[in-house]
Coordinates of C-alpha atoms in Angstrom, one line a residue:
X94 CA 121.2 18.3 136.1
X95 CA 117.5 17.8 137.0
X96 CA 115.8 18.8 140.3
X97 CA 115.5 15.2 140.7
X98 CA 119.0 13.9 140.4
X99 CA 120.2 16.9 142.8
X100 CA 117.7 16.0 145.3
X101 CA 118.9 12.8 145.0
X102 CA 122.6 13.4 145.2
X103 CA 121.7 16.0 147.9
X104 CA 120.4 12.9 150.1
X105 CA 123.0 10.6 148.8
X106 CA 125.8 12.7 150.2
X107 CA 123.7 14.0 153.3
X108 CA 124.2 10.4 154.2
X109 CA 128.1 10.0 153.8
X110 CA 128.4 12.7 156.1
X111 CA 127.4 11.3 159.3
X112 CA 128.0 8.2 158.7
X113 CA 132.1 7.9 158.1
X114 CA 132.7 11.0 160.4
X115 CA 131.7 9.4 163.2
X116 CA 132.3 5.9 163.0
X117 CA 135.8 6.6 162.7
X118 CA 136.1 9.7 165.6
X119 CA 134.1 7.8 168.4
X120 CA 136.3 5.3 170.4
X121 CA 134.2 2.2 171.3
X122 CA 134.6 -1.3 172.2
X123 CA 136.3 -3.0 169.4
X124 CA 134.0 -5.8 168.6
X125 CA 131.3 -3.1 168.2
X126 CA 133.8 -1.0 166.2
X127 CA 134.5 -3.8 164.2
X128 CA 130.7 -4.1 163.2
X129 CA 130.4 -0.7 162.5
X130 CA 133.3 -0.7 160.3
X131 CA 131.6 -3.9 158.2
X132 CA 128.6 -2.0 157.9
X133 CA 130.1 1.3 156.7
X134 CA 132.2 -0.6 154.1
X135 CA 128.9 -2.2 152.6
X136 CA 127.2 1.3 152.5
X137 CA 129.8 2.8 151.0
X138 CA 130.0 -0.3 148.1
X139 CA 126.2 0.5 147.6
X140 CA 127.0 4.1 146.6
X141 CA 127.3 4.5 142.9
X142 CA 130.8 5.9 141.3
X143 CA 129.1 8.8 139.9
X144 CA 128.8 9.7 143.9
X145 CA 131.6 8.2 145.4
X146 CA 133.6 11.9 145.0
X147 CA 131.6 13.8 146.0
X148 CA 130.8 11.7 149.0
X149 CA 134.1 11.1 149.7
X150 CA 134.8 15.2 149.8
X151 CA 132.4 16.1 151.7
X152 CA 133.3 14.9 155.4
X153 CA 136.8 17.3 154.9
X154 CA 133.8 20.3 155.6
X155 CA 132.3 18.8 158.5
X156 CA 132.7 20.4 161.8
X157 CA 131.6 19.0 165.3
X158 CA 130.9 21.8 168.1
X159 CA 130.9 21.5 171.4
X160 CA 127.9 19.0 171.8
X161 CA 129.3 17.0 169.4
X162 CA 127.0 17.9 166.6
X163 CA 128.2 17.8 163.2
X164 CA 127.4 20.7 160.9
X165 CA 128.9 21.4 157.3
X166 CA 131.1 24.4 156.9
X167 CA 128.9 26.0 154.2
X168 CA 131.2 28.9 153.3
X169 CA 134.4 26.2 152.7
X170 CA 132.2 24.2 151.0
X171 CA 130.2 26.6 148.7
X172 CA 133.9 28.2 147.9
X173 CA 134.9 24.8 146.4
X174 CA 132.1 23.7 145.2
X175 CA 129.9 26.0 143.1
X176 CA 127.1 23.8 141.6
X177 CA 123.9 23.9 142.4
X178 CA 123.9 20.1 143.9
X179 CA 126.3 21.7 146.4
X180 CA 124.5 24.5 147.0
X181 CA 120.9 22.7 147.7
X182 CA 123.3 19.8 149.4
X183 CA 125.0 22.8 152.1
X184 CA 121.3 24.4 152.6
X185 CA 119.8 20.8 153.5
X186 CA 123.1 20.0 155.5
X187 CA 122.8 22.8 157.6
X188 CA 118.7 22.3 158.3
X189 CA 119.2 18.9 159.5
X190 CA 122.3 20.1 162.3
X191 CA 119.7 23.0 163.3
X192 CA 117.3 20.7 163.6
X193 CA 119.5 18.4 165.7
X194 CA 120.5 21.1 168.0
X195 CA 117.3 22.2 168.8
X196 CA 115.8 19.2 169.2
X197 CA 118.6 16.8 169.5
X198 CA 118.4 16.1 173.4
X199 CA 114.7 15.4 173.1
X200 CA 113.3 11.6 172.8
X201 CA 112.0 12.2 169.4
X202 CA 109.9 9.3 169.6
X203 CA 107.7 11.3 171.5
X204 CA 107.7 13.9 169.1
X205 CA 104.6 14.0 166.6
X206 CA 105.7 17.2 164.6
X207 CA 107.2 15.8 161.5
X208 CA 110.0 17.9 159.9
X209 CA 108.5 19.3 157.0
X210 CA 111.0 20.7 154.2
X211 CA 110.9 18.2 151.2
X212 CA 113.4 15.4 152.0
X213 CA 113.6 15.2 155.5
X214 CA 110.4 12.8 156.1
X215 CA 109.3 9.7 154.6
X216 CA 106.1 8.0 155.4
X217 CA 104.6 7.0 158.8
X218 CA 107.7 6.5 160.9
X219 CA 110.8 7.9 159.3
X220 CA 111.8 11.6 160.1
X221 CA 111.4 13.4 163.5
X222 CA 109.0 11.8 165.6
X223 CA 106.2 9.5 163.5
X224 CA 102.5 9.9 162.9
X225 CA 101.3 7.8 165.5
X226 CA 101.5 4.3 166.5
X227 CA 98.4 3.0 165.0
X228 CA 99.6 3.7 161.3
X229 CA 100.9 0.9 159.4
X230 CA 104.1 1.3 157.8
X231 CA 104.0 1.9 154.2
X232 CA 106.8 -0.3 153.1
X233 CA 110.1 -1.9 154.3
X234 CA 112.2 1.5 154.8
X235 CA 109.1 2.7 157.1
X236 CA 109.1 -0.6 159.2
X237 CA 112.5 -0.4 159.8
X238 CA 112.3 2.9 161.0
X239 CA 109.3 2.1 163.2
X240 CA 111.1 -0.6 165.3
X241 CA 114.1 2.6 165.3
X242 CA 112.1 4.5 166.8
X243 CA 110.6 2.1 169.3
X244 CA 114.3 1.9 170.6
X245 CA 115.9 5.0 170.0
X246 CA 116.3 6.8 173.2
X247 CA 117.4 10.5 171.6
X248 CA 120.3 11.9 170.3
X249 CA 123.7 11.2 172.0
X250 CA 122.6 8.7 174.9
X251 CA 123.3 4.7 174.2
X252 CA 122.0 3.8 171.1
X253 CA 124.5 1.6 169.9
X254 CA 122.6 -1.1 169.6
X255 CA 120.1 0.0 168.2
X256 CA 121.3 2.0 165.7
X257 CA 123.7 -0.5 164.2
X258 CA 120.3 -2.6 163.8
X259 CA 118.9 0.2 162.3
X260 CA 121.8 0.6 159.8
X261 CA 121.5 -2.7 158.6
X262 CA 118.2 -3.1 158.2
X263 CA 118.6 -0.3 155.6
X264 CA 121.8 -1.7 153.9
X265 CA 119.8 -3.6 151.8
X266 CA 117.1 -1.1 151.3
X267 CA 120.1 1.1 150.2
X268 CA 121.3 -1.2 147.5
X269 CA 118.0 -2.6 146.0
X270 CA 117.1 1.4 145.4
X271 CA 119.7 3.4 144.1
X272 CA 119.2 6.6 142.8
X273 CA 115.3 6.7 144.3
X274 CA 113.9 9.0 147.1
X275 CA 113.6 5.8 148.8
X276 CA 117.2 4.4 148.6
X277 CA 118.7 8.2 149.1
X278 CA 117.2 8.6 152.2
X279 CA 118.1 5.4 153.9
X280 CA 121.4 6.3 153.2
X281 CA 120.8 9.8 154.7
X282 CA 119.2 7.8 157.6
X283 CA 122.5 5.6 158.0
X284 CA 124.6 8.4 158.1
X285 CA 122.7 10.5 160.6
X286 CA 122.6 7.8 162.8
X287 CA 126.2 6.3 162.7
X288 CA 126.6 9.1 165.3
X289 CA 125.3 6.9 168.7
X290 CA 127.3 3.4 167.2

């Protein structure tokens, strides 16, 4: 397997994590639940078979501490899985839930530090924080992470809203690039932030 196709499976499963642990464990109103569960059904018909496994596996290593952060059990999950996709997949797992508990109570639309290991930005808006307001948005994944971040109030507070907006704005981003940096890390994007719906 090339770098490629693990980075790409590494981002493709980064984004089934969040997404279907959450949805189902968070008790909301149930027209909003209802919405939540139609767009988690049409993100997870986007995923390609060769995914669908894996992706599937994944959420039975999740664990969610006592801020209600999820992080991957990376010693259950290495045990089981010995590749080097699930190795690169547990090491980018576990630097995005740092990263969320360090930073997670922050408004990171304030922020103007990008997160800089390999995957976790992607041009003028998406990733922690953005580069400033007066770029312009280098294609349709970094506008809809621009208007994301003009509503996203930080991690855990009442995003609903917005994030469900969010989520489909990338659903069909998601399913017009399957398999490219692009279309992995919308899904990564969805999953992440299927926490506040």
């Amino acid at each position: 397997m090339t770098r490629t196709t693990i980075t790409k499976l590494i981002l493709t499963l980064l984004g089934g994590i969040f997404l279907f642990s959450t949805t189902f464990s968070k008790s909301v109103h149930a027209e909003e639940n209802n919405e939540s569960t139609q767009i988690l059904k049409e993100l997870y018909l986007s995923i390609s078979e060769d995914y669908k496994a894996f992706w599937d596996d994944v959420d039975y290593y999740v664990e969610i501490d006592e801020n209600n952060i999820p992080s991957l059990n990376i010693k259950e999950f290495i045990a089981h899985h010995t590749s080097d996709t699930a190795y690169d997949f547990a090491f980018q797992m576990h630097s995005i839930s740092v990263d969320i508990k360090n930073n997670g109570l922050q408004n990171t639309v304030d922020k103007m530090n990008r997160w800089l290991f390999p995957i976790g930005a992607y041009g003028n808006y998406c990733g922690k924080g953005n580069k400033g307001w007066n770029k312009k948005p280098i294609d349709d994944l970094d506008s809809a992470c621009r208007e994301h971040d003009k509503c996203f109030k930080g991690f855990f507070k009442n995003n609903d809203k917005c994030n469900r907006d969010f989520i489909r704005k990338l659903l069909p981003i998601i399913q017009a690039n399957p398999g490219t940096k692009k279309g992995i890390y919308a899904m990564a994007a969805a999953k992440l932030f299927s926490f506040n719906m």
